[in-house]
Every structure is written in structure tokens, then in C-alpha cells.
Amino acid sequence: MTDRTGTGRVGFPAPSTDRGSSARGLDLEGQRRRGHGSFAHRDVQARDAARTAAPDIAVADLLGLLAFGELTAFERLATDARMAPTLTDKIALAGIAAAEFAHFEAVRAHLVRAGVDPVKAMEPFVSPLTNFHNLTAPADWLESLVKVYVGDNIAADFYREIAAVLAPDVRALVLDVLADTGHAAFAVERVRAAIEADPTVAGRLALWARRLMGEALTEAQRVAVDRSALTGLLDGMGDLTALAELFNRITLAHTARMEALGLST
Amino acid sequence: MTDRTGTGRVGFPAPSTDRGSSARGLDLEGQRRRGHGSFAHRDVQARDAARTAAPDIAVADLLGLLAFGELTAFERLATDARMAPTLTDKIALAGIAAAEFAHFEAVRAHLVRAGVDPVKAMEPFVSPLTNFHNLTAPADWLESLVKVYVGDNIAADFYREIAAVLAPDVRALVLDVLADTGHAAFAVERVRAAIEADPTVAGRLALWARRLMGEALTEAQRVAVDRSALTGLLDGMGDLTALAELFNRITLAHTARMEALGLST
């Protein structure tokens, strides 16, 4: 990847004293429009965009994705809390949801400080993330716990791959937002206990976890193609082979986690 | 009401250094069992319970109701945020939901400090509040905004009536939790704008507001009968006439607010 800052890291340019000027410099709509065309054509475009796009567009994309990811996670977890079998479980899941909203607020504040309109930064990701959640609405409490565990981990894997190339302040924000606050542990303990109590649920949950991963990859592919500046953040990501390798690493890590949980398919 | 503390205020006894001792002194289940019987019989029971119940049972009830009210408000608002017409509206409603969860946490922390198990304190109110929300699930964004406005205000009216008889620390907590953080204003502005844009929605929303109030009163009556210690908190509340007067004051205030909003039926 072209080292655009001379430090090997990408981030927002220092905001000017006029809060609005940096936001006006972004051309998110134009960036999105340029993403159209055939897949092969997009590949070329992605490479070009990775070389020429201003780093702040890529970082606005990354943080817009992260912000909307946290916002929808909040909504869905709070909705799933209604399926909790006990008040204690309901409180625990609601607490996880509230933590996701705090993360959303942190990312939004960062975007505003950088002079980026958070709503504009999130908009490109509304459709893929909403699709993902609509296609993976849990049917019961256990499915919702597996989704917390799977979702938390693949998001963490994805952002950890990207964090290495970010400017220190953005990297700190991303790692802070993704810091495990015990959510995965909460989910995994309860799933493990449910499988021990009734081993027949394992098969259903294994298929569910596999479907979650499949739908996540489908939407991720779409985002990768539509948001070339974002994919350009990763070294050589204009190359679709490298992108496929990233998705493959995330899938392998997911499969290993599912096996450890007794959910292999 | 018997002045049980010599100060005219009721609250938790100072917690002992053994955190659990005060909780063990509560007999929430027995209190609930005693609530059974005919309505007239319950009236007598309510009067007796108001005279004899330890103040900490009444305050545990009040805070249990408040805590579960905030928790369910959080869940429902976060769910309703999915109906928001714009990302900006979605963020605003999600922010209101997150604030409700922070309130829940504050009440829960207070109960724990007083040696009361928050889950036990909330349990008696799970059924009436869940019923209320199930019977008043908004069909669209405007209905959900009207529910925010109506719900916030009748809860505030109810707790303000009770706050006067509470010990200072409990009163401060209750008033802090109910402090308007702009939620009602957010809802009312958008409802007003929607009515201006299309006056025909007013009739439907007026009926909706009336139904919300009706369902709230039905559940409140049930709580009043089942939780005699709670009703005993209010001066002379063992007397069902006084209770009816309280509900009447809340209904009148609600009607005045609806008229101001152009939602009279």
C-alpha cells in the first residue's frame, strides 16, 4: 500500500479550526458511485482507488462501518433480550447492548471531532448490515447467544487485521471499542451449559453458526466491492486474492472456535 | 399514614455491615401471596398491610417497579428504533433507550447497596409491565413516539406524587431517574410536525394515546391491589377512593397534555 502519510499509518488529516472544512473535503457519494460496474472492472477500480483515495475517506468508511455495526448490534441485542429465559439473563444481555451503544457514541464522537458527518459515514453500510441482521434474526435465546459469540469474534478478527495499518488515535479507538467486555464469555458459558444439558441442540446450533458466517461473508464481499477505499486500507487488498485470503483466515478462526464449543458441522 | 421513621419519610433502614441481612428480612413472596382474594377483601388487606408493612418492603417495591419499568422501556425503545424513518431519528431513539438503561443501573445499584436483591424486587412487576407493553406494541414510528411521550409523563406524574413521602436519598434517586433528559421534547416535536404535515393522523394518534392511558390504568390497578405495601406508601392509599383520585389526577394531566398536542378525543 502506498504510504500516504510517511509513517506507514493512515488516519484523518489534522482537523482545521473550521470544524466543517474537513467534512466538505470528503466525497463519499462520488466514492460510492465510482464503485459500480462489473466485478473484474471493480477489481481494477479498487486498486486504483486504493492508490489514489485520500486516507480520510477510507478511515471514514471504516469508522462508519464500525459505528453502524455497533448501533445495529445494540438494537438487535436489546430486541433479543426479550427472549431471555430469566430476569438475570435479560439484564445481562441488555447490559451488553448498552455497552454497544456506548461504543457507538465513542466512534461517533471521533468522527465528529475529525469533521466527518457520522450519518453520511454510516449510510453506505445501512443496507448490508440491515440485510445481515434481517437474514439472521435468532429464533430463540440460544440462537441469539450464538450470534453474540460469532458476531463479536468475527468483527474482532476483521478489525484486528485492519488496526495494524491505522494511525495511533484511530487504532486506539478501534481496539478500545472491540475490547472484550465479557460478552463472548457470557454467551459461550450459557451455550456450553445448554449443550451439556441437552446435547441434541448442538446440531441445530452448529448449522446456525455456519449460516451466520455464510451471511456475514456474503455481506462483507458486497461491502468490499462497493467500498474500494475501505478495502484499499489493507495491504494489497485491491487484489481480490488477498481479500479472499483475509476472509479465509477469518473463516478458519471461526471454525476453530465453533469446534472448541462443540459446534462443528 | 403511620410515620414509621419519626421524620414523616420512609426509606430503607441503614444497611448493616452484613450486606445480606436486610434482604433476608424482606418477605416479598409472602407479601404477594397475601394480595389474593376478592377486590373488597383486598381493600381491607391493603389498609392493614399499609399500617403494618415494614417501610423497606414498600420502598423495595417502588424501586423494583421503577427498575423494571426502566429495563422494559429500554428494551421497547431499542426495538422501536428499528422503525425510525432516518438514521438521525434511529440514533436519537437509541440514545433515549440507552439513557433508560443507565437509569435502570442507578436504581439497581441503590437496591444492592440497601441489601435488596434487585431481581426479587422486580419480579412482581414483570407480568403487569410486560402485559402493558405487549398490549401496546406500536404499529409505526409515530405511535412509538406518542408512547414515549405518554409513558414518560404518566410515569413522572406517578413518581412525583410518591416522591414527597420518600426518605431524601430515595427521593433524590427517583427524581434523578425521572429527570427529563429531552425525551418527551424529542417525541413531541416530531409528533407535532407529523400532524402539521398531515392533519388526518391526529385522529388515529388520539385514539392510540387514549388506549395507552387505558391499558396503563388497568395494569396500575392490578399492581395497586397486588402490592398493598406499595400503595400504602401514599397517604391514605389503603382507601381505594384516594387511589382512584390519584389515578384521576394522572388521567386529567394526560388529557390536558394530549389536548395541547392536538390529540383530543
Coordinates of C-alpha atoms in Angstrom, one line a residue:
Chain A
M1 CA 0.0 0.0 0.0
T2 CA 1.2 3.5 -0.8
D3 CA 2.4 5.1 2.4
R4 CA 0.4 8.2 2.2
T5 CA 1.5 9.8 5.5
G6 CA 5.2 8.9 5.5
T7 CA 4.5 7.0 8.7
G8 CA 3.1 3.8 7.3
R9 CA -0.2 4.7 9.1
V10 CA -3.4 6.2 7.7
G11 CA -5.8 8.4 9.5
F12 CA -7.7 11.6 9.3
P13 CA -5.7 14.8 8.5
A14 CA -5.5 17.1 11.5
P15 CA -8.8 18.9 11.5
S16 CA -8.7 22.6 10.7
T17 CA -10.0 25.1 13.2
D18 CA -13.1 25.4 11.0
R19 CA -14.9 22.3 12.1
G20 CA -16.8 21.9 8.8
S21 CA -14.0 22.2 6.3
S22 CA -12.7 18.6 6.6
A23 CA -16.2 17.2 6.1
R24 CA -16.7 19.2 3.0
G25 CA -13.5 17.7 1.6
L26 CA -15.0 14.2 1.7
D27 CA -16.7 12.9 -1.4
L28 CA -18.4 9.8 0.0
E29 CA -21.2 9.9 -2.6
G30 CA -18.7 10.1 -5.5
Q31 CA -16.7 7.4 -4.0
R32 CA -19.7 5.2 -3.8
R33 CA -20.8 6.0 -7.4
R34 CA -17.4 5.0 -8.7
G35 CA -17.9 1.6 -7.2
H36 CA -20.3 0.5 -9.9
G37 CA -19.5 -1.9 -12.7
S38 CA -18.6 -5.5 -13.3
F39 CA -16.7 -7.4 -10.7
A40 CA -13.5 -7.6 -12.7
H41 CA -13.8 -3.9 -13.6
R42 CA -14.4 -3.2 -9.9
D43 CA -11.2 -5.0 -9.1
V44 CA -9.2 -2.6 -11.2
Q45 CA -11.1 0.3 -9.8
A46 CA -10.4 -0.9 -6.2
R47 CA -6.7 -1.0 -7.0
D48 CA -6.8 2.5 -8.4
A49 CA -8.9 3.8 -5.6
A50 CA -6.5 2.3 -3.0
R51 CA -3.7 4.1 -4.7
T52 CA -5.4 7.5 -5.1
A53 CA -8.2 7.8 -2.5
A54 CA -7.5 10.2 0.3
P55 CA -6.9 8.2 3.5
D56 CA -9.6 10.1 5.3
I57 CA -12.2 8.5 3.0
A58 CA -11.0 5.0 3.9
V59 CA -10.9 5.8 7.6
A60 CA -14.4 7.5 7.5
D61 CA -15.6 4.3 5.8
L62 CA -14.0 2.1 8.4
L63 CA -15.4 4.1 11.3
G64 CA -18.8 4.5 9.6
L65 CA -18.9 0.7 9.3
L66 CA -17.9 0.3 12.9
A67 CA -20.4 2.9 14.2
F68 CA -23.3 1.4 12.3
G69 CA -22.2 -2.1 13.3
E70 CA -22.3 -1.1 17.0
L71 CA -25.7 0.7 16.5
T72 CA -27.4 -2.3 14.9
A73 CA -25.8 -4.7 17.4
F74 CA -27.3 -2.5 20.1
E75 CA -30.8 -2.7 18.5
R76 CA -30.7 -6.4 17.9
L77 CA -29.3 -7.3 21.3
A78 CA -31.9 -5.2 23.1
T79 CA -34.6 -6.9 21.0
D80 CA -33.2 -10.3 21.7
A81 CA -33.2 -9.5 25.4
R82 CA -36.9 -10.0 25.3
M83 CA -36.3 -13.7 24.7
A84 CA -34.2 -14.1 27.8
P85 CA -35.4 -17.0 30.0
T86 CA -34.7 -15.2 33.3
L87 CA -34.6 -11.7 34.5
T88 CA -30.9 -12.1 35.3
D89 CA -30.2 -13.2 31.7
K90 CA -32.3 -10.3 30.4
I91 CA -30.3 -7.8 32.4
A92 CA -27.0 -9.3 31.2
L93 CA -27.9 -9.1 27.6
A94 CA -29.4 -5.6 28.0
G95 CA -26.1 -4.6 29.6
I96 CA -24.2 -5.9 26.6
A97 CA -26.5 -3.9 24.3
A98 CA -26.0 -0.7 26.3
A99 CA -22.2 -1.3 26.1
E100 CA -22.5 -1.5 22.3
F101 CA -24.3 1.9 22.3
A102 CA -21.5 3.4 24.4
H103 CA -19.1 2.1 21.7
F104 CA -21.2 3.7 19.0
E105 CA -21.1 7.0 20.9
A106 CA -17.3 6.8 21.1
V107 CA -16.9 6.2 17.4
R108 CA -19.5 8.9 16.5
A109 CA -17.6 11.4 18.7
H110 CA -14.4 10.6 17.0
L111 CA -15.9 11.2 13.6
V112 CA -17.4 14.5 14.7
R113 CA -14.1 15.6 16.1
A114 CA -12.5 14.8 12.7
G115 CA -15.1 16.9 10.9
V116 CA -16.9 13.9 9.4
D117 CA -20.7 13.7 9.4
P118 CA -21.4 10.4 11.2
V119 CA -24.7 9.8 9.4
K120 CA -23.0 10.2 6.0
A121 CA -20.2 7.9 7.0
M122 CA -22.7 5.2 8.2
E123 CA -25.1 5.4 5.3
P124 CA -23.2 3.1 2.9
F125 CA -23.3 0.3 5.5
V126 CA -27.0 0.5 6.4
S127 CA -28.2 -1.8 3.7
P128 CA -25.6 -4.6 4.0
L129 CA -25.7 -4.7 7.9
T130 CA -29.5 -4.5 7.9
N131 CA -29.7 -7.3 5.4
F132 CA -27.4 -9.4 7.5
H133 CA -29.5 -8.9 10.6
N134 CA -32.8 -9.5 8.8
L135 CA -31.5 -12.7 7.4
T136 CA -30.1 -13.9 10.7
A137 CA -32.9 -13.0 13.2
P138 CA -32.5 -15.5 16.0
A139 CA -35.5 -17.8 16.6
D140 CA -34.7 -18.3 20.3
W141 CA -32.5 -17.4 23.2
L142 CA -29.7 -19.9 22.3
E143 CA -29.5 -18.7 18.7
S144 CA -29.2 -15.2 19.9
L145 CA -26.3 -16.1 22.3
V146 CA -24.5 -18.0 19.5
K147 CA -25.0 -14.9 17.3
V148 CA -23.4 -12.7 20.0
Y149 CA -20.4 -15.0 20.2
V150 CA -19.9 -15.5 16.5
G151 CA -20.6 -11.8 15.6
D152 CA -18.3 -10.4 18.3
N153 CA -15.4 -12.7 17.3
I154 CA -15.6 -12.2 13.5
A155 CA -15.9 -8.4 14.0
A156 CA -12.8 -8.5 16.3
D157 CA -10.8 -10.6 13.8
F158 CA -11.7 -8.3 11.0
Y159 CA -10.8 -5.1 12.8
R160 CA -7.6 -6.5 14.3
E161 CA -6.4 -7.2 10.8
I162 CA -7.1 -3.6 9.8
A163 CA -5.9 -2.0 13.1
A164 CA -2.2 -2.5 12.2
V165 CA -2.3 0.0 9.4
L166 CA -4.2 2.7 11.2
A167 CA -2.9 5.9 12.7
P168 CA -2.4 5.6 16.5
D169 CA -5.5 7.5 17.6
V170 CA -7.8 5.6 15.2
R171 CA -6.2 2.3 16.2
A172 CA -6.6 3.0 19.9
L173 CA -10.3 3.9 19.3
V174 CA -10.9 0.7 17.3
L175 CA -9.2 -1.6 19.8
D176 CA -10.9 0.1 22.7
V177 CA -14.3 -0.4 21.0
L178 CA -13.6 -4.0 20.3
A179 CA -12.1 -4.8 23.8
D180 CA -13.9 -7.9 25.1
T181 CA -16.1 -6.7 27.9
G182 CA -17.1 -10.3 28.8
H183 CA -19.8 -10.5 26.2
A184 CA -18.4 -13.5 24.4
A185 CA -17.7 -15.2 27.7
F186 CA -21.3 -14.6 28.9
A187 CA -22.7 -16.1 25.7
V188 CA -20.3 -19.0 25.4
E189 CA -20.8 -20.2 29.0
R190 CA -24.6 -20.3 28.6
V191 CA -24.3 -22.1 25.2
R192 CA -21.9 -24.7 26.6
A193 CA -24.3 -25.3 29.6
A194 CA -27.3 -25.7 27.2
I195 CA -25.4 -28.3 25.1
E196 CA -24.4 -30.2 28.2
A197 CA -28.0 -30.2 29.5
D198 CA -29.3 -31.3 26.1
P199 CA -26.6 -32.5 23.5
T200 CA -29.2 -32.6 20.7
V201 CA -29.3 -28.8 20.5
A202 CA -25.6 -28.9 19.2
G203 CA -26.5 -29.9 15.7
R204 CA -29.1 -27.1 15.2
L205 CA -26.7 -24.5 16.7
A206 CA -23.8 -25.7 14.6
L207 CA -25.9 -25.2 11.4
W208 CA -27.0 -21.8 12.8
A209 CA -23.3 -20.7 13.4
R210 CA -22.4 -21.8 9.9
R211 CA -25.3 -19.8 8.4
L212 CA -24.3 -16.7 10.4
M213 CA -20.7 -17.0 9.0
G214 CA -22.1 -17.5 5.4
E215 CA -24.4 -14.5 5.6
A216 CA -21.6 -12.4 7.1
L217 CA -19.2 -13.3 4.3
T218 CA -21.8 -12.5 1.6
E219 CA -22.4 -9.0 3.0
A220 CA -18.7 -8.5 3.6
Q221 CA -18.0 -9.3 -0.1
R222 CA -20.6 -6.8 -1.1
V223 CA -19.0 -4.1 1.1
A224 CA -15.5 -4.9 -0.2
V225 CA -16.7 -4.5 -3.8
D226 CA -18.7 -1.3 -3.2
R227 CA -16.3 0.4 -0.9
S228 CA -13.0 0.3 -2.7
A229 CA -11.3 2.9 -0.5
L230 CA -12.1 0.7 2.6
T231 CA -10.6 -2.4 1.0
G232 CA -7.6 -0.3 -0.1
L233 CA -6.8 0.1 3.6
L234 CA -5.4 -3.4 3.7
D235 CA -2.1 -4.1 2.1
G236 CA -2.7 -5.4 -1.5
M237 CA -6.4 -5.6 -0.9
G238 CA -7.1 -4.2 -4.4
D239 CA -6.0 -7.8 -5.2
L240 CA -9.1 -10.0 -4.8
T241 CA -6.9 -12.9 -3.9
A242 CA -5.6 -11.1 -0.8
L243 CA -9.1 -10.2 0.1
A244 CA -10.2 -13.9 -0.3
E245 CA -7.3 -14.9 2.0
L246 CA -8.4 -12.4 4.7
F247 CA -11.9 -13.9 4.6
N248 CA -10.4 -17.4 4.7
R249 CA -8.4 -16.6 7.8
I250 CA -11.5 -15.2 9.5
T251 CA -13.5 -18.3 8.5
L252 CA -10.8 -20.7 9.8
A253 CA -10.7 -18.9 13.1
H254 CA -14.5 -19.1 13.3
T255 CA -14.4 -22.8 12.6
A256 CA -11.8 -23.4 15.2
R257 CA -13.9 -21.5 17.8
M258 CA -17.0 -23.5 16.9
E259 CA -15.2 -26.8 17.2
A260 CA -13.9 -25.8 20.7
L261 CA -17.5 -25.1 21.6
G262 CA -18.7 -28.5 20.3
L263 CA -20.4 -26.9 17.3
S264 CA -18.6 -28.5 14.4
T265 CA -20.6 -29.2 11.2
Chain B
M1 CA -50.1 7.0 57.1
T2 CA -48.2 6.0 60.2
D3 CA -45.0 7.9 60.5
R4 CA -42.7 5.0 60.9
T5 CA -39.4 6.8 61.0
G6 CA -40.4 9.8 63.1
T7 CA -39.4 12.1 60.1
G8 CA -42.5 11.7 58.0
R9 CA -40.3 9.9 55.4
V10 CA -39.9 6.3 54.6
G11 CA -36.9 4.6 53.2
F12 CA -34.6 1.6 53.8
P13 CA -33.2 1.1 57.3
A14 CA -29.5 1.8 57.4
P15 CA -27.9 -1.3 55.9
S16 CA -26.0 -3.5 58.4
T17 CA -22.4 -4.3 57.6
D18 CA -23.7 -7.8 56.6
R19 CA -24.9 -7.0 53.1
G20 CA -27.4 -9.8 53.1
S21 CA -29.3 -9.3 56.3
S22 CA -31.7 -6.6 55.1
A23 CA -32.6 -8.7 52.1
R24 CA -33.3 -11.7 54.2
G25 CA -35.7 -9.6 56.2
L26 CA -37.9 -9.0 53.2
D27 CA -40.8 -11.3 52.5
L28 CA -41.8 -10.3 49.0
E29 CA -43.3 -13.7 48.2
G30 CA -45.5 -13.7 51.3
Q31 CA -46.4 -10.1 50.6
R32 CA -47.6 -11.1 47.1
R33 CA -49.5 -14.2 48.3
R34 CA -51.4 -12.1 50.8
G35 CA -52.7 -10.0 47.9
H36 CA -55.1 -12.7 46.7
G37 CA -58.8 -12.6 47.3
S38 CA -61.9 -10.6 46.3
F39 CA -61.5 -6.9 45.5
A40 CA -63.4 -5.7 48.6
H41 CA -61.4 -8.2 50.7
R42 CA -58.2 -6.9 49.1
D43 CA -59.2 -3.3 50.1
V44 CA -59.2 -4.4 53.8
Q45 CA -56.0 -6.2 53.3
A46 CA -54.4 -3.2 51.7
R47 CA -55.3 -1.0 54.6
D48 CA -54.0 -3.5 57.1
A49 CA -50.8 -4.0 55.1
A50 CA -50.3 -0.3 54.8
R51 CA -50.4 0.0 58.6
T52 CA -48.1 -2.9 59.4
A53 CA -45.7 -3.4 56.5
A54 CA -42.1 -2.5 57.1
P55 CA -41.2 0.6 55.1
D56 CA -38.4 -1.2 53.3
I57 CA -40.8 -3.6 51.7
A58 CA -42.7 -0.6 50.2
V59 CA -39.6 1.1 49.1
A60 CA -38.2 -2.2 47.6
D61 CA -41.5 -2.5 45.7
L62 CA -41.3 1.1 44.5
L63 CA -37.7 0.8 43.3
G64 CA -38.4 -2.7 41.9
L65 CA -41.2 -1.2 39.8
L66 CA -39.1 1.7 38.8
A67 CA -36.1 -0.6 37.8
F68 CA -38.2 -3.0 35.8
G69 CA -40.0 0.0 34.2
E70 CA -36.7 1.4 33.0
L71 CA -35.5 -2.0 31.8
T72 CA -38.6 -2.7 29.7
A73 CA -38.6 0.9 28.5
F74 CA -35.1 0.3 27.3
E75 CA -36.0 -2.9 25.5
R76 CA -39.0 -1.5 23.8
L77 CA -37.4 1.8 22.7
A78 CA -34.4 0.0 21.3
T79 CA -36.9 -2.3 19.4
D80 CA -38.9 0.7 18.2
A81 CA -35.7 2.4 16.9
R82 CA -35.8 -0.2 14.1
M83 CA -38.9 1.7 12.8
A84 CA -37.1 5.1 12.6
P85 CA -37.5 6.7 9.2
T86 CA -34.0 8.2 9.2
L87 CA -30.6 7.3 10.7
T88 CA -30.7 10.5 12.7
D89 CA -34.1 9.5 14.3
K90 CA -32.8 6.0 14.9
I91 CA -29.8 7.4 16.8
A92 CA -32.0 9.7 18.8
L93 CA -34.3 6.9 20.0
A94 CA -31.5 4.6 20.6
G95 CA -29.9 7.3 22.8
I96 CA -33.1 7.6 24.8
A97 CA -33.2 3.8 25.2
A98 CA -29.5 3.8 26.4
A99 CA -30.4 6.6 28.9
E100 CA -33.2 4.4 30.3
F101 CA -30.7 1.6 30.8
A102 CA -28.4 3.9 32.7
H103 CA -31.4 4.8 34.9
F104 CA -32.0 1.1 35.5
E105 CA -28.4 0.6 36.5
A106 CA -28.7 3.5 39.0
V107 CA -31.8 2.0 40.7
R108 CA -30.3 -1.5 40.7
A109 CA -27.1 -0.1 42.4
H110 CA -29.3 1.6 45.0
L111 CA -31.1 -1.7 45.8
V112 CA -27.9 -3.6 46.0
R113 CA -26.4 -1.0 48.4
A114 CA -29.5 -1.4 50.5
G115 CA -29.1 -5.1 50.7
V116 CA -32.1 -5.9 48.4
D117 CA -31.9 -8.4 45.6
P118 CA -32.9 -6.4 42.5
V119 CA -34.3 -9.4 40.7
K120 CA -36.6 -10.3 43.6
A121 CA -37.7 -6.7 43.9
M122 CA -38.5 -6.5 40.2
E123 CA -40.3 -9.9 39.8
P124 CA -43.7 -8.8 41.0
F125 CA -43.8 -6.2 38.2
V126 CA -42.7 -8.4 35.3
S127 CA -46.2 -9.6 34.5
P128 CA -48.1 -6.3 34.6
L129 CA -45.4 -4.3 32.7
T130 CA -44.9 -7.0 30.1
N131 CA -48.6 -7.2 29.6
F132 CA -48.8 -3.4 29.2
H133 CA -46.1 -3.4 26.5
N134 CA -47.4 -6.5 24.7
L135 CA -50.9 -4.8 24.5
T136 CA -49.4 -1.5 23.3
A137 CA -46.8 -2.5 20.8
P138 CA -46.6 0.5 18.4
A139 CA -47.5 -0.3 14.8
D140 CA -45.3 2.5 13.4
W141 CA -42.8 5.2 14.2
L142 CA -45.4 7.9 15.2
E143 CA -47.2 5.5 17.6
S144 CA -43.9 4.7 19.2
L145 CA -43.2 8.5 19.6
V146 CA -46.6 9.1 21.2
K147 CA -45.9 6.1 23.5
V148 CA -42.6 7.7 24.6
Y149 CA -44.3 11.0 25.4
V150 CA -47.4 9.5 27.1
G151 CA -45.3 6.9 29.1
D152 CA -42.7 9.3 30.2
N153 CA -45.2 11.7 31.5
I154 CA -47.6 9.4 33.3
A155 CA -44.6 7.7 35.0
A156 CA -43.2 11.1 36.0
D157 CA -46.7 12.1 37.4
F158 CA -46.9 8.9 39.4
Y159 CA -43.5 9.0 40.9
R160 CA -43.7 12.8 41.7
E161 CA -46.8 12.0 43.8
I162 CA -44.9 9.4 45.7
A163 CA -41.6 11.2 45.9
A164 CA -42.9 13.6 48.6
V165 CA -43.2 10.8 51.2
L166 CA -39.8 9.2 50.5
A167 CA -36.6 9.4 52.5
P168 CA -34.2 12.0 51.0
D169 CA -31.8 9.5 49.4
V170 CA -34.6 7.5 47.7
R171 CA -36.4 10.7 46.7
A172 CA -33.2 12.1 45.1
L173 CA -32.7 8.8 43.2
V174 CA -36.3 8.7 42.0
L175 CA -36.3 12.4 40.9
D176 CA -32.9 11.9 39.2
V177 CA -34.1 8.9 37.3
L178 CA -37.2 10.7 36.1
A179 CA -35.4 14.0 35.2
D180 CA -36.5 14.9 31.7
T181 CA -33.5 14.3 29.5
G182 CA -35.2 15.8 26.5
H183 CA -37.0 12.6 25.6
A184 CA -40.5 14.0 25.8
A185 CA -39.4 17.1 23.8
F186 CA -37.9 14.9 21.1
A187 CA -41.1 12.9 20.7
V188 CA -43.5 15.8 20.9
E189 CA -41.7 17.9 18.3
R190 CA -41.8 15.1 15.8
V191 CA -45.4 14.2 16.5
R192 CA -46.4 17.9 16.2
A193 CA -44.6 18.1 12.8
A194 CA -46.3 15.0 11.6
I195 CA -49.7 16.3 12.5
E196 CA -48.9 19.6 10.7
A197 CA -47.8 17.8 7.6
D198 CA -50.9 15.5 7.6
P199 CA -53.7 16.5 10.0
T200 CA -55.5 13.2 9.3
V201 CA -53.0 11.3 11.5
A202 CA -54.3 13.2 14.6
G203 CA -57.5 11.1 15.0
R204 CA -55.6 7.8 14.9
L205 CA -52.9 9.0 17.3
A206 CA -55.5 10.5 19.7
L207 CA -57.2 7.0 19.9
W208 CA -53.8 5.5 20.4
A209 CA -52.9 7.8 23.3
R210 CA -56.3 7.1 24.9
R211 CA -55.7 3.3 24.6
L212 CA -52.2 3.7 26.1
M213 CA -53.7 5.5 29.1
G214 CA -56.4 2.9 29.5
E215 CA -54.0 0.0 29.4
A216 CA -51.7 1.7 31.8
L217 CA -54.5 2.3 34.3
T218 CA -55.6 -1.3 34.0
E219 CA -52.2 -2.6 34.9
A220 CA -51.7 0.1 37.6
Q221 CA -55.0 -1.0 39.3
R222 CA -53.7 -4.6 39.3
V223 CA -50.4 -3.6 40.8
A224 CA -52.2 -1.4 43.4
V225 CA -54.3 -4.4 44.5
D226 CA -51.5 -7.0 44.5
R227 CA -48.8 -4.8 46.2
S228 CA -50.5 -3.4 49.2
A229 CA -47.3 -2.2 50.8
L230 CA -46.6 -0.1 47.7
T231 CA -50.0 1.5 47.8
G232 CA -49.6 2.0 51.5
L233 CA -46.7 4.4 50.7
L234 CA -49.2 7.0 49.7
D235 CA -51.2 8.8 52.4
G236 CA -54.5 7.0 52.9
M237 CA -53.9 4.9 49.9
G238 CA -55.3 1.9 51.7
D239 CA -58.5 3.7 50.9
L240 CA -59.4 2.9 47.4
T241 CA -61.2 6.2 46.9
A242 CA -57.8 8.0 47.5
L243 CA -56.2 5.7 45.0
A244 CA -58.9 6.4 42.4
E245 CA -58.3 10.1 43.0
L246 CA -54.6 9.7 42.3
F247 CA -55.4 7.8 39.0
N248 CA -57.9 10.5 38.2
R249 CA -55.3 13.3 38.6
I250 CA -52.9 11.4 36.4
T251 CA -55.6 10.9 33.8
L252 CA -56.6 14.6 33.8
A253 CA -52.9 15.7 33.4
H254 CA -52.6 13.2 30.5
T255 CA -55.8 14.6 28.8
A256 CA -54.5 18.2 29.1
R257 CA -51.2 17.2 27.5
M258 CA -52.9 15.4 24.7
E259 CA -55.2 18.4 24.0
A260 CA -52.1 20.7 24.0
L261 CA -50.7 18.4 21.4
G262 CA -53.9 18.4 19.2
L263 CA -54.7 14.9 20.2
S264 CA -58.1 15.3 22.0
T265 CA -60.7 12.5 21.6

